[in-house]
Coordinates of C-alpha atoms in Angstrom, one line a residue:
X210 CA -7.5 7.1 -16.0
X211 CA -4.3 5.3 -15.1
X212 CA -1.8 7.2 -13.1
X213 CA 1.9 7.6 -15.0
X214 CA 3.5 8.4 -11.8
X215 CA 3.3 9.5 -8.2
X216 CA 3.7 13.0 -9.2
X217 CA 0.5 13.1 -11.1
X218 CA -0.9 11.6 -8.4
X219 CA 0.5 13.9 -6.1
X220 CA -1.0 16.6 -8.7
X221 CA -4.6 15.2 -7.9
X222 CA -4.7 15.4 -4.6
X223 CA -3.7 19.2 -4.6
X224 CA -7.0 19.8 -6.4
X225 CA -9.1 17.4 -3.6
X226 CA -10.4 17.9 -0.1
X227 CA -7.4 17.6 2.0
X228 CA -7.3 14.5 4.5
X229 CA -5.8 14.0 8.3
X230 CA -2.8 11.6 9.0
X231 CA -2.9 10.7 12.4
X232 CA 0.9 9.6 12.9
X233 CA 1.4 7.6 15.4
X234 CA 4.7 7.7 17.7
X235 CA 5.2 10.7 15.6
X236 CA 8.8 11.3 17.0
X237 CA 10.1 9.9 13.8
X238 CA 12.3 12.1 12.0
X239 CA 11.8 10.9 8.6
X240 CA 8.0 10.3 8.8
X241 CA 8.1 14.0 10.3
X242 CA 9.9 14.8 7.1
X243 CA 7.5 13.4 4.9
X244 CA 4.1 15.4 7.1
X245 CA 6.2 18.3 6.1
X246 CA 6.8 18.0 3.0
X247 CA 3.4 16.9 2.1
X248 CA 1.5 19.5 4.0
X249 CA -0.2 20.8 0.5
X250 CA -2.3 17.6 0.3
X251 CA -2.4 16.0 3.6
X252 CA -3.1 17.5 7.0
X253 CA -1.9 16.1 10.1
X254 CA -2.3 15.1 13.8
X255 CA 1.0 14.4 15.6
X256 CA 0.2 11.4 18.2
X257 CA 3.1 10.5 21.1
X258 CA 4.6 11.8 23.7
X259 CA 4.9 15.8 23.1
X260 CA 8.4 16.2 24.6
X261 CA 9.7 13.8 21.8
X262 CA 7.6 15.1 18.9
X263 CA 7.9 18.9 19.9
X264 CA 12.2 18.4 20.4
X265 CA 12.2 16.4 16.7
X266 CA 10.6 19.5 15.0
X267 CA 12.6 21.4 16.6
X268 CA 15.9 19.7 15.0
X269 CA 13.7 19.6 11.4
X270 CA 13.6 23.7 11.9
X271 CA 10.0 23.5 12.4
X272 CA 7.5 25.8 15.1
X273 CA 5.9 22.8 16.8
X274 CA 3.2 25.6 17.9
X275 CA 2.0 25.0 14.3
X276 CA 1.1 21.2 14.6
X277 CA -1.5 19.5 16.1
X278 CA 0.2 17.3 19.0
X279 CA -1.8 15.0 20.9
X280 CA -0.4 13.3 24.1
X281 CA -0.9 9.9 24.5
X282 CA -2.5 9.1 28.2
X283 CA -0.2 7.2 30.3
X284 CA -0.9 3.3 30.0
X285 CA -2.8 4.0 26.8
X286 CA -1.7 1.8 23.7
X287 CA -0.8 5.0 20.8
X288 CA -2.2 2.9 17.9
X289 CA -5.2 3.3 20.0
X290 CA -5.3 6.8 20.8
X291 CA -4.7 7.5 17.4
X292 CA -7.7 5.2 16.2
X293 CA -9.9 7.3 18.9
X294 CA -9.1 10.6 16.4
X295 CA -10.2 8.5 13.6
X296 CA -13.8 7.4 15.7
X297 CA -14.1 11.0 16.3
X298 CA -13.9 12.0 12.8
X299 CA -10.3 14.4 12.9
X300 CA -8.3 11.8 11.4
X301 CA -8.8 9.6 8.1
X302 CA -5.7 7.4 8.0
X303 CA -3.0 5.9 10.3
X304 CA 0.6 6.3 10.0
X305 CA 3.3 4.9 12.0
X306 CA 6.2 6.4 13.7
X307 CA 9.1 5.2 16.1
X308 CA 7.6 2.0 16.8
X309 CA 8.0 -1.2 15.8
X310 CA 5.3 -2.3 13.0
X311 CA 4.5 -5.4 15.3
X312 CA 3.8 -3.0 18.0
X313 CA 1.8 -1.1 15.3
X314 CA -0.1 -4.0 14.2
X315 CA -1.0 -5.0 17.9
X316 CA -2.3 -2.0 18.1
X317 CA -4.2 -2.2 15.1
X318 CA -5.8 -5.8 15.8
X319 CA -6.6 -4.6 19.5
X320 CA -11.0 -4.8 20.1
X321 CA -9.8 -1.1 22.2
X322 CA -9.0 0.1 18.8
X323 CA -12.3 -1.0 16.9
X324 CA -10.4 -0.5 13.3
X325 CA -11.1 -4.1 11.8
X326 CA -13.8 -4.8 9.7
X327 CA -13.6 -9.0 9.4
X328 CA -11.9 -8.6 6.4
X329 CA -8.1 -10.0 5.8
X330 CA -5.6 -7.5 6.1
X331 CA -2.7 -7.4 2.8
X332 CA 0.2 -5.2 1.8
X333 CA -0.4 -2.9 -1.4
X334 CA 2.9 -1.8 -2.6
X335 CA 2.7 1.3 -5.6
X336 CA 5.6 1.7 -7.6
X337 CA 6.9 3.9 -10.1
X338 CA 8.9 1.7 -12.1
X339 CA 11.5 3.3 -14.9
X340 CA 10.3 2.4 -18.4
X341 CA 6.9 0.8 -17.3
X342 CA 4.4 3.6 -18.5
X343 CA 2.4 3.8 -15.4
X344 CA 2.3 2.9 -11.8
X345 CA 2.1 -0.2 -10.5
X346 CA 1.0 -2.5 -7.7
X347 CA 2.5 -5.3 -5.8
X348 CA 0.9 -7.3 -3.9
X349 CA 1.0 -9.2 -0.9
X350 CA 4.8 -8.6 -0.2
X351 CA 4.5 -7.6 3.5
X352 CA 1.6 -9.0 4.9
X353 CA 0.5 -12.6 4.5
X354 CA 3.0 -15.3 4.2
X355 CA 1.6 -18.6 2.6
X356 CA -2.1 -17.9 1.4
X357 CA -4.7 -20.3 0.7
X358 CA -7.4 -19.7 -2.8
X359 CA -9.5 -18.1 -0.8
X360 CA -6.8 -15.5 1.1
X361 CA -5.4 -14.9 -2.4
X362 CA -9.2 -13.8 -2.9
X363 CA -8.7 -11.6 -0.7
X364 CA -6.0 -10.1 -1.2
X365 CA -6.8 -8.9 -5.0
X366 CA -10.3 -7.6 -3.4
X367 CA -8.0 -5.5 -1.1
X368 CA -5.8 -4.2 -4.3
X369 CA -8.6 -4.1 -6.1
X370 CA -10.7 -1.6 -4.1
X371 CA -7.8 0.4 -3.0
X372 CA -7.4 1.1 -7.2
X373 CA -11.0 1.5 -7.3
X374 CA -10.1 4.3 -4.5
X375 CA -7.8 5.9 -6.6
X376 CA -10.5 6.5 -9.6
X377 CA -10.0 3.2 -11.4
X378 CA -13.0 1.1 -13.0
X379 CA -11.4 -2.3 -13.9
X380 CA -7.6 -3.0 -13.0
X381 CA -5.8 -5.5 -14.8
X382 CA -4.5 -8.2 -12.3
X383 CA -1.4 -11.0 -13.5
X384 CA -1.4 -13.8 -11.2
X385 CA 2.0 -14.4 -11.6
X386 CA 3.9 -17.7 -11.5
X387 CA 7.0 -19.1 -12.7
X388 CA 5.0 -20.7 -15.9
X389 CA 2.2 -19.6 -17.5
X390 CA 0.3 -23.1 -17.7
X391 CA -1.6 -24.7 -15.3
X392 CA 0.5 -27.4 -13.1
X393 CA -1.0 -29.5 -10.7
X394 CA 2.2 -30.3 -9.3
X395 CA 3.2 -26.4 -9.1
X396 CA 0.1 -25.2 -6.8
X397 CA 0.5 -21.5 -7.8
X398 CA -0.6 -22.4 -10.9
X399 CA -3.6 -23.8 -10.0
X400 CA -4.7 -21.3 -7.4
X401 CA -4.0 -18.5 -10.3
X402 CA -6.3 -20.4 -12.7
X403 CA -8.8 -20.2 -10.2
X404 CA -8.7 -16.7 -9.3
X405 CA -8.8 -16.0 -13.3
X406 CA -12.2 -18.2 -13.4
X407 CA -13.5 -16.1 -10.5
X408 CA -13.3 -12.8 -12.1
X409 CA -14.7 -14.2 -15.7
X410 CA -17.5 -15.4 -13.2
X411 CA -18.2 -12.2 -11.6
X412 CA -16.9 -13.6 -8.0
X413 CA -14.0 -11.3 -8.3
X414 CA -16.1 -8.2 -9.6
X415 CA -14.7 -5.0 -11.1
X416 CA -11.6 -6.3 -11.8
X417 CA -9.8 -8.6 -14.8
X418 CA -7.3 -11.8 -13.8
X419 CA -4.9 -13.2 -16.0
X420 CA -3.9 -16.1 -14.6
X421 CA -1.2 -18.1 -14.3
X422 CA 1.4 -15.6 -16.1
X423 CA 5.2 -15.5 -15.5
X424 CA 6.6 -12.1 -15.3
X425 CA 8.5 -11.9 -18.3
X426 CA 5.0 -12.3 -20.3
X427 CA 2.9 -9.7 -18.0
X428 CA 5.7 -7.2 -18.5
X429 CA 7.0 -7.5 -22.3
X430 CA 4.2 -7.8 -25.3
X431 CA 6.7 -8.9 -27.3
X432 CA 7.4 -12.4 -25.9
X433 CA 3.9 -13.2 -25.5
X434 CA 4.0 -13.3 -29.7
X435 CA 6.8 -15.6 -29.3
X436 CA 5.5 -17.7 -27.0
X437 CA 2.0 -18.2 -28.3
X438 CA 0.3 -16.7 -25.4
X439 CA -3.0 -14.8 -25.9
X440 CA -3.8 -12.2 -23.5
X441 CA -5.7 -8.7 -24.0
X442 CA -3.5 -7.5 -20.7
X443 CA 0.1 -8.2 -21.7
X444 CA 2.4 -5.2 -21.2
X445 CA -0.2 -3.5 -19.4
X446 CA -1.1 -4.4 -15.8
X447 CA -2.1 -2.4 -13.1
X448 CA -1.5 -5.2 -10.3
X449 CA 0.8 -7.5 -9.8
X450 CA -0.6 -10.4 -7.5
X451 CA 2.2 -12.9 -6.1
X452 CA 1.5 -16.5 -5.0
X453 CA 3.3 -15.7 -1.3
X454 CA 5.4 -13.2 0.6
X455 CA 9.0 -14.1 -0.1
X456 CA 8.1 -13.7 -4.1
X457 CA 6.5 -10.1 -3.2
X458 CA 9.5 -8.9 -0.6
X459 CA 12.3 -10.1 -3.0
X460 CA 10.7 -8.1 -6.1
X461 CA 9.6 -5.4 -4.3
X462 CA 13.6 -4.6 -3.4
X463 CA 15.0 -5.9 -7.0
X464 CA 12.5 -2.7 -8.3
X465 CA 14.3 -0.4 -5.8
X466 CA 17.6 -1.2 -5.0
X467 CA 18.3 -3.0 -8.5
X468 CA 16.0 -1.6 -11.2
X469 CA 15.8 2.4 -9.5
X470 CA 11.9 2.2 -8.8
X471 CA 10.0 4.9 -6.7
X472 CA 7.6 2.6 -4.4
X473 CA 5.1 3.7 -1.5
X474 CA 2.9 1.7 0.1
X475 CA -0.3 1.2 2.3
X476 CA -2.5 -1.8 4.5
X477 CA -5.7 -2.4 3.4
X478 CA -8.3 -4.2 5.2
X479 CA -9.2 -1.7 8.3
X480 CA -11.7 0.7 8.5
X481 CA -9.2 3.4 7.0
X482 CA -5.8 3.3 5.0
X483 CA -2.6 2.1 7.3
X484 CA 0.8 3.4 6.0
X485 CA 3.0 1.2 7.4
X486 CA 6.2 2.3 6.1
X487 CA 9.5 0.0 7.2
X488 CA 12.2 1.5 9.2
X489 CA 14.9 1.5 6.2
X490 CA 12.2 3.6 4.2
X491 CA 13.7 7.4 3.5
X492 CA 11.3 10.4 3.7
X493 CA 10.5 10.5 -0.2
X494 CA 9.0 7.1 0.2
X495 CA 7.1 7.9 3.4
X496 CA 6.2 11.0 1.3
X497 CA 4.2 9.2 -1.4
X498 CA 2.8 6.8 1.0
X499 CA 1.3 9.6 2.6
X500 CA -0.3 10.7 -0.3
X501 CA -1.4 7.1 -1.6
X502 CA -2.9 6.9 1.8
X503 CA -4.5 10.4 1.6
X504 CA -6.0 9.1 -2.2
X505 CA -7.5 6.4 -0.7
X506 CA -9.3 7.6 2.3
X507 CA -12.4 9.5 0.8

């Protein structure tokens, strides 16, 4: 069943097995904010330097004798301490904190840390979009910059599976373009084509392409009537794949800052969910990408 908003989803998980967050540089006060708030559905494990996490609770109001802190060893990377809780089985999911996300994603990529599985890592952005009747994914819009056919693969098996995570049995993908006929002069086109072939075929299982689609057609039923375009999907998308990175960044901020949208958002491609939140993100949107991560991690 398709979730209407990240309340509901929020609603779920209060009814589920709670998961561990280990947050990493955890001296973050909006990212504490967010543990905080969400500590009905997600438990945590505070990962940094103790001084810094324990004096930023402090300031939130908060008894740091109630939180896990771990220490990070001196000359130990965080990202891999924290990725030793998740070997260990106390934590689920990653989170970061104070640091910078290349410093994150060093971490992350490090053979010390042991969290890749081969596959490509890609951005999944959720949002709750006002007067589209469900939530909604975006992706790649932080990740990967220029994709080739077989990245964009990729990338829809990571969206894909991380819906499949969430309870869904066969997301509706638009591989948007700025046209909806194949170009051989616009590459998109072709590449979205391709990817539509692939899931007709069974080589992109689970899942249904429509492919290539502008956005004005994926979003609005009405003008696929007027423009002759046939497609079960219109109006009714779960995921919306982007040919490459600037496409996904600008939309993902026209939905927030222009169009009021609610957005959270995780990495997929590791052994276990990475919210990766950026440093402009406020504690609400740290909030219900700790609970997108928390619905994804069993």
């Amino acid at each position: 069943m398709a979730l209407k908003s990240f309340d509901e989803l929020i609603t779920r998980l209060k009814g589920k097995r709670k998961c561990t967050v280990a947050l990493v540089e955890a001296h973050d006060e909006h990212a504490l904010e967010a543990v905080i708030q969400a500590k009905d559905i997600v438990s945590s494990i505070l990962v940094g330097t103790r001084e810094k996490i324990e004096a930023e609770l402090l300031v939130l109001g908060e008894n740091p004798k109630e939180y896990e802190i771990v220490e990070v060893p001196e000359g130990m990377n965080p990202v891999v301490c924290a990725a030793g809780l998740i070997h260990e089985g106390r934590a689920d999911f990653l989170m970061k904190g104070k640091m910078m996300t290349g410093d994150l994603l060093k971490g992350v990529l490090s053979p010390e840390a042991n969290l890749r599985t081969g596959a490509l890592m890609s951005h999944v952005m959720m949002v709750e979009l006002p007067g589209y009747h469900k939530l909604m994914c975006l992706t790649d819009g932080g990740m990967c910059t220029y994709p080739n056919l077989e990245q964009k693969k990729h990338i829809v098996e990571n969206a894909v599976r991380f819906f499949h995570g969430l309870g869904y049995e066969r997301p509706n993908v638009a591989a948007l373009c700025a046209v909806e006929t194949v170009n051989t002069k616009i590459p998109e086109t072709v590449d979205a084509a391709a990817l539509k072939e692939m899931s007709i075929s069974g080589e992109l299982p689970s899942c249904y392409v429509e492919g290539p689609i502008s956005y004005d057609l994926a979003m609005v039923p009405e003008l696929s009537k007027v423009k002759g375009y046939s497609s079960p999907c219109v109006g009714d998308f779960d995921i919306l794949f982007v040919p490459e990175i600037v496409v996904g960044n600008v939309l993902g901020k026209c939905f927030v800052y222009t169009c009021g949208g609610r957005l959270a958002g995780v990495i997929q491609g590791c052994k276990v969910p990475i919210v990766l939140p950026s440093r402009g993100s406020s504690a609400e949107e740290k909030y219900f990408s700790l609970a997108l991560g928390a619905g994804v991690c069993g």
